[in-house]
Each structure stands twice: as C-alpha cells, then as structure tokens.
C-alpha positions in Angstrom: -14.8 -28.7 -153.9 -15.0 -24.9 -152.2 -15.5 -24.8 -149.0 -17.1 -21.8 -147.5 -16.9 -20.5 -143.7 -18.9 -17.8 -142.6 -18.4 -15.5 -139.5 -18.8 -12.4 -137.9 -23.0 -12.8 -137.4 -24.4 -11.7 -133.5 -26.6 -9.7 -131.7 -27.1 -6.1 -132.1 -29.2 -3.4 -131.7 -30.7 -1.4 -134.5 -28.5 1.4 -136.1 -25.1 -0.9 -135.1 -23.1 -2.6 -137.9 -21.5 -5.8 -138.1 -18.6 -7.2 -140.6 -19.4 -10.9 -142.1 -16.4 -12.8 -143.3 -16.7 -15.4 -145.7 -13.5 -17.7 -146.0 -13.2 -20.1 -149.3 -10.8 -22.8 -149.2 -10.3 -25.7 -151.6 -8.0 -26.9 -154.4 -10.5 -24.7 -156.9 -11.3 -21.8 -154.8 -10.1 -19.3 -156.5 -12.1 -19.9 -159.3 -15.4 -19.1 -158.0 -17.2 -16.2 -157.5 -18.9 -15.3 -154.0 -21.9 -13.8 -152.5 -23.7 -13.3 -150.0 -27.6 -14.4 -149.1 -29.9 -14.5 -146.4 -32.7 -16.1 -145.0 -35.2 -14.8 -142.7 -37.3 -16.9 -140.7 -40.5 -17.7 -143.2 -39.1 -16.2 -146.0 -36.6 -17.6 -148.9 -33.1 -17.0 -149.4 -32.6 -13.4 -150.9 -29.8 -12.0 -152.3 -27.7 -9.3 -150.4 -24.4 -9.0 -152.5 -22.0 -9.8 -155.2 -19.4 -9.1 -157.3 -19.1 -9.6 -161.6 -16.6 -9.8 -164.0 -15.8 -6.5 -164.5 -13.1 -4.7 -162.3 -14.8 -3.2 -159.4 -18.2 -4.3 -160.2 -20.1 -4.8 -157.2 -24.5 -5.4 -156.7 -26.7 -5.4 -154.2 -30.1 -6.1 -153.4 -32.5 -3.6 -152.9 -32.9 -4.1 -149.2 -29.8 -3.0 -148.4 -28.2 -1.0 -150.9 -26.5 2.0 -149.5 -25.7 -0.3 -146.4 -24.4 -2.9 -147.2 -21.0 -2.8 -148.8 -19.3 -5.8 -150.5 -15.2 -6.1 -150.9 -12.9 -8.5 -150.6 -9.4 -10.4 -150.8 -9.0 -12.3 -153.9 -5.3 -13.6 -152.6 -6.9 -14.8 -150.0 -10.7 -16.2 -151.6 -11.8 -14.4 -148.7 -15.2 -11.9 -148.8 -16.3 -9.3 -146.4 -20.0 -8.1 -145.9 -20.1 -4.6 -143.9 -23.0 -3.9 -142.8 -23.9 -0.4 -141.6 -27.1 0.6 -140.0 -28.7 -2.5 -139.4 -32.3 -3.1 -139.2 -34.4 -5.7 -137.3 -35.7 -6.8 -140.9 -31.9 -7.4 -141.5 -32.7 -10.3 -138.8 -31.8 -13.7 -140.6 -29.1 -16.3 -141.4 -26.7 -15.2 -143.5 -25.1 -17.1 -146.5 -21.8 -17.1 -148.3 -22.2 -18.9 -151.5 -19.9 -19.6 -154.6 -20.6 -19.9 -158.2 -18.8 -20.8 -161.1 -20.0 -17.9 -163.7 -18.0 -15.1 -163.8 -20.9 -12.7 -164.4 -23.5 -11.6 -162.1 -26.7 -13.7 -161.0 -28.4 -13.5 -158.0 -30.4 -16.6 -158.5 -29.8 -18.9 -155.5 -29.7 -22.0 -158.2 -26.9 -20.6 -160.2 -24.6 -21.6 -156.9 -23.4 -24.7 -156.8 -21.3 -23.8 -153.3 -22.9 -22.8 -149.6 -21.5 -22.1 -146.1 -23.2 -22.8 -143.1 -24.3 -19.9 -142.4 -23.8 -17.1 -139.6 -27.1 -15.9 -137.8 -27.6 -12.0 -137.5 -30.1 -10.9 -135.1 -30.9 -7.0 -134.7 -33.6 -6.1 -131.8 -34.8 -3.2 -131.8 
C-alpha cells in the first residue's frame, strides 16, 4: 500500500505561486512513480505533471507548461509541484497519485494510488 499526502493548496490571487507537496509513505513506496492531477469543479481529473523513466524526464500538461514545474526527493518518495503564475482556471483540487509503470502515462486509470487532495483556489 502507498499512501499519499498532499499539501501546500490555499488561496491566492492571480499571478502568485504556490508549492504542492506530495508525501508517499508505505512499505512499497519507493517503487511507484508520482504525479500530479487536478480536478476543477464540472470538469474531470486532468493531468498536470510527471516524471518517466529516463533520468531527468519530466511532462506536463498543456495548461500549464512553462508554469508549472515538477521535481522531487526520491530519498524521501516525496514530490513537489511549483506553481508559478497562477491562473483562476488553475482553480481546482489537486491530486498526487502513484503508479506502478515506470514510463510515462497520463491516464488517470493507469494509477492505482490517490491522495486526498489539496484545494487551490486563485481569485482574480
């Protein structure tokens, strides 16, 4: 079992940035893969951000490429989401999830792990 805290969500004002934190914990933890989703209100879940197999290898989606920037701390299974100039279509909960497959999908089915969530709300 992985299970997955998020934090860092709030309220800001649009062109302010906030740092999600993603914490993963569990006797197989470090051998999942995380990401990030959202979910606005009357939308689905879409993907923001993840990392592949390949050293260094990070994607996005294409709401919030150039950002949004993924990194994290694989001593710790821990995973950051900065986000920089934020939008009030950023508005939504967002998700840290965890997979199994080493290599990049942003399909929400290809997660077999989910956090709570952390709500991000950016008025304008």
């Amino acid at each position: 079992q992985v299970l997955l805290v998020e934090s860092g969500g709030g309220l800001v004002q649009a062109g302010d940035s906030l740092r999600l934190s993603c914490a993963a914990s569990g006797r197989s933890a470090n051998n999942y893969m995380l990401a990030w989703f959202r979910q606005a209100p009357g939308k689905e879940r879409e993907f923001v951000a993840t990392t592949g197999w390949s050293a260094g290898s990070t994607y996005y989606g294409d709401s919030v490429k150039g950002r949004f920037t993924w990194s994290r701390d694989p001593a710790r299974n821990w995973a950051y989401l900065q986000m920089n100039n934020l939008k009030p279509t950023d508005t939504a909960v967002y998700y840290c999830a965890a997979r199994s497959d080493e290599h990049y999908t942003p399909d929400v089915g290809a997660y077999q792990y989910w956090g709570q969530g952390t709500q991000v709300t950016v008025s304008a």
